[in-house]
Amino acid sequence: FTLQPGQSITLYESIEVPCTQESTILTYSIQVSTYDTIKTYSQQIAIDKCLNADIKSIVYEQSICTCDTAHYSLELANTGTYPEQFTILTDTFIDTVTISDNEIILDPQEKRILGIDVTVPCGMTGDYTIDIQAQTSQSGFILTTPLYLTASNCYDYILQSGQLVDSSQPFFSSSF
């Protein structure tokens, strides 16, 4: 193209970076010539890996009895522009956690609901945080979302408290 005196133009250049590119700094140069003068303009471009996945807890908190199973739901999404393989893992209750799909391939912009079942061993009580990890194979990210679990001893009776209506009357009455 040719510019007249005083005329200007804005140029845009697109650079496509492969999804396997490691974080780096590239130097990009462009040459502009005016008849017998050549000028080179250089610019440094920082390339970082962009997060291409998302994991959200749909059901993230459960209170159960020991020996019972808590049911959780997660949504896993590929927010990138290329297919990604995910491996789903946990480091808590390893022997008693069941994951509906622990190896998943998602196309770009695809989402999937995962079921996570955690069975608490009998006699184990307390509050627990179960970290679920989604590891991406191509981009190398590890996403983590917590699940919260309260396990209590449960009994075959229910104790309820109420309000005493007339304190002058005995609460229990019996006749012989």
mmCIF file of C-alpha atoms in Angstrom, residues 46-152:
data_model
loop_
_atom_site.group_PDB
_atom_site.id
_atom_site.type_symbol
_atom_site.label_atom_id
_atom_site.label_comp_id
_atom_site.label_asym_id
_atom_site.label_seq_id
_atom_site.Cartn_x
_atom_site.Cartn_y
_atom_site.Cartn_z
ATOM 1 C CA ALA A 46 4.754 -12.115 26.517
ATOM 2 C CA ILE A 47 3.078 -15.461 25.937
ATOM 3 C CA ASP A 48 1.513 -17.186 28.909
ATOM 4 C CA LYS A 49 -0.522 -20.317 29.109
ATOM 5 C CA CYS A 50 -4.183 -19.428 29.348
ATOM 6 C CA LEU A 51 -6.455 -21.382 31.603
ATOM 7 C CA ASN A 52 -8.704 -23.509 29.421
ATOM 8 C CA ALA A 53 -10.796 -25.271 32.050
ATOM 9 C CA ASP A 54 -13.223 -24.628 34.871
ATOM 10 C CA ILE A 55 -14.565 -26.805 37.664
ATOM 11 C CA LYS A 56 -17.498 -25.806 39.892
ATOM 12 C CA SER A 57 -19.183 -27.578 42.769
ATOM 13 C CA ILE A 58 -22.937 -27.837 42.314
ATOM 14 C CA VAL A 59 -23.531 -29.812 45.520
ATOM 15 C CA TYR A 60 -20.519 -29.112 47.720
ATOM 16 C CA GLU A 61 -21.583 -29.654 51.346
ATOM 17 C CA GLN A 62 -23.073 -32.738 53.006
ATOM 18 C CA SER A 63 -23.846 -33.902 56.552
ATOM 19 C CA ILE A 64 -24.207 -37.653 56.924
ATOM 20 C CA CYS A 65 -23.969 -40.496 59.425
ATOM 21 C CA THR A 66 -20.840 -42.618 59.549
ATOM 22 C CA CYS A 67 -21.131 -45.691 57.276
ATOM 23 C CA ASP A 68 -23.325 -43.626 54.887
ATOM 24 C CA THR A 69 -22.553 -42.168 51.464
ATOM 25 C CA ALA A 70 -22.551 -38.462 50.572
ATOM 26 C CA HIS A 71 -23.444 -37.520 46.978
ATOM 27 C CA TYR A 72 -21.830 -34.498 45.332
ATOM 28 C CA SER A 73 -22.106 -32.950 41.851
ATOM 29 C CA LEU A 74 -19.448 -31.024 39.932
ATOM 30 C CA GLU A 75 -19.498 -29.277 36.588
ATOM 31 C CA LEU A 76 -16.337 -29.617 34.515
ATOM 32 C CA ALA A 77 -15.935 -27.332 31.490
ATOM 33 C CA ASN A 78 -13.425 -26.962 28.679
ATOM 34 C CA THR A 79 -13.328 -23.197 28.172
ATOM 35 C CA GLY A 80 -10.535 -23.399 25.605
ATOM 36 C CA THR A 81 -10.421 -23.646 21.825
ATOM 37 C CA TYR A 82 -9.055 -27.192 21.527
ATOM 38 C CA PRO A 83 -10.051 -30.604 22.951
ATOM 39 C CA GLU A 84 -8.663 -31.324 26.412
ATOM 40 C CA GLN A 85 -8.305 -34.526 28.418
ATOM 41 C CA PHE A 86 -8.986 -34.363 32.151
ATOM 42 C CA THR A 87 -8.020 -36.753 34.929
ATOM 43 C CA ILE A 88 -10.134 -36.399 38.091
ATOM 44 C CA LEU A 89 -8.507 -37.343 41.416
ATOM 45 C CA THR A 90 -8.684 -36.845 45.155
ATOM 46 C CA ASP A 91 -6.277 -37.412 48.026
ATOM 47 C CA THR A 92 -8.902 -37.822 50.774
ATOM 48 C CA PHE A 93 -10.951 -40.979 51.411
ATOM 49 C CA ILE A 94 -9.122 -42.522 48.432
ATOM 50 C CA ASP A 95 -10.497 -46.022 49.071
ATOM 51 C CA THR A 96 -14.096 -44.880 49.519
ATOM 52 C CA VAL A 97 -14.497 -42.165 46.854
ATOM 53 C CA THR A 98 -16.252 -43.073 43.617
ATOM 54 C CA ILE A 99 -16.009 -40.652 40.684
ATOM 55 C CA SER A 100 -18.507 -41.157 37.840
ATOM 56 C CA ASP A 101 -15.860 -40.389 35.167
ATOM 57 C CA ASN A 102 -12.243 -40.013 36.179
ATOM 58 C CA GLU A 103 -10.824 -39.815 32.614
ATOM 59 C CA ILE A 104 -12.726 -37.356 30.414
ATOM 60 C CA ILE A 105 -12.108 -35.745 27.026
ATOM 61 C CA LEU A 106 -14.083 -32.550 26.438
ATOM 62 C CA ASP A 107 -14.365 -30.673 23.162
ATOM 63 C CA PRO A 108 -13.977 -26.874 23.166
ATOM 64 C CA GLN A 109 -16.782 -25.186 25.149
ATOM 65 C CA GLU A 110 -18.184 -28.576 26.252
ATOM 66 C CA LYS A 111 -19.380 -29.126 29.842
ATOM 67 C CA ARG A 112 -20.080 -32.290 31.793
ATOM 68 C CA ILE A 113 -21.682 -32.992 35.175
ATOM 69 C CA LEU A 114 -19.718 -35.401 37.354
ATOM 70 C CA GLY A 115 -21.014 -37.369 40.303
ATOM 71 C CA ILE A 116 -18.762 -37.895 43.314
ATOM 72 C CA ASP A 117 -19.814 -40.363 46.031
ATOM 73 C CA VAL A 118 -17.948 -40.466 49.344
ATOM 74 C CA THR A 119 -18.622 -43.272 51.819
ATOM 75 C CA VAL A 120 -17.426 -42.477 55.317
ATOM 76 C CA PRO A 121 -15.980 -45.502 57.131
ATOM 77 C CA CYS A 122 -17.984 -46.602 60.171
ATOM 78 C CA GLY A 123 -16.929 -44.867 63.363
ATOM 79 C CA MET A 124 -15.146 -41.975 61.577
ATOM 80 C CA THR A 125 -16.680 -38.696 62.710
ATOM 81 C CA GLY A 126 -15.740 -35.071 62.182
ATOM 82 C CA ASP A 127 -15.540 -32.329 59.581
ATOM 83 C CA TYR A 128 -13.592 -33.074 56.422
ATOM 84 C CA THR A 129 -12.529 -31.174 53.315
ATOM 85 C CA ILE A 130 -12.189 -33.350 50.236
ATOM 86 C CA ASP A 131 -10.183 -31.679 47.485
ATOM 87 C CA ILE A 132 -11.161 -32.822 44.004
ATOM 88 C CA GLN A 133 -8.516 -32.151 41.352
ATOM 89 C CA ALA A 134 -8.989 -31.940 37.605
ATOM 90 C CA GLN A 135 -5.638 -32.299 35.826
ATOM 91 C CA THR A 136 -5.456 -31.245 32.181
ATOM 92 C CA SER A 137 -3.126 -33.317 30.024
ATOM 93 C CA GLN A 138 -2.490 -30.937 27.119
ATOM 94 C CA SER A 139 -2.220 -27.558 28.864
ATOM 95 C CA GLY A 140 -0.794 -28.905 32.134
ATOM 96 C CA PHE A 141 -3.105 -27.151 34.593
ATOM 97 C CA ILE A 142 -4.413 -28.581 37.859
ATOM 98 C CA LEU A 143 -7.748 -27.180 39.064
ATOM 99 C CA THR A 144 -8.982 -27.896 42.578
ATOM 100 C CA THR A 145 -12.396 -27.527 44.173
ATOM 101 C CA PRO A 146 -13.226 -28.410 47.784
ATOM 102 C CA LEU A 147 -16.113 -30.566 48.962
ATOM 103 C CA TYR A 148 -17.168 -30.316 52.603
ATOM 104 C CA LEU A 149 -18.332 -33.280 54.646
ATOM 105 C CA THR A 150 -19.562 -33.588 58.225
ATOM 106 C CA ALA A 151 -19.814 -37.175 59.515
ATOM 107 C CA SER A 152 -21.600 -37.861 62.790
#
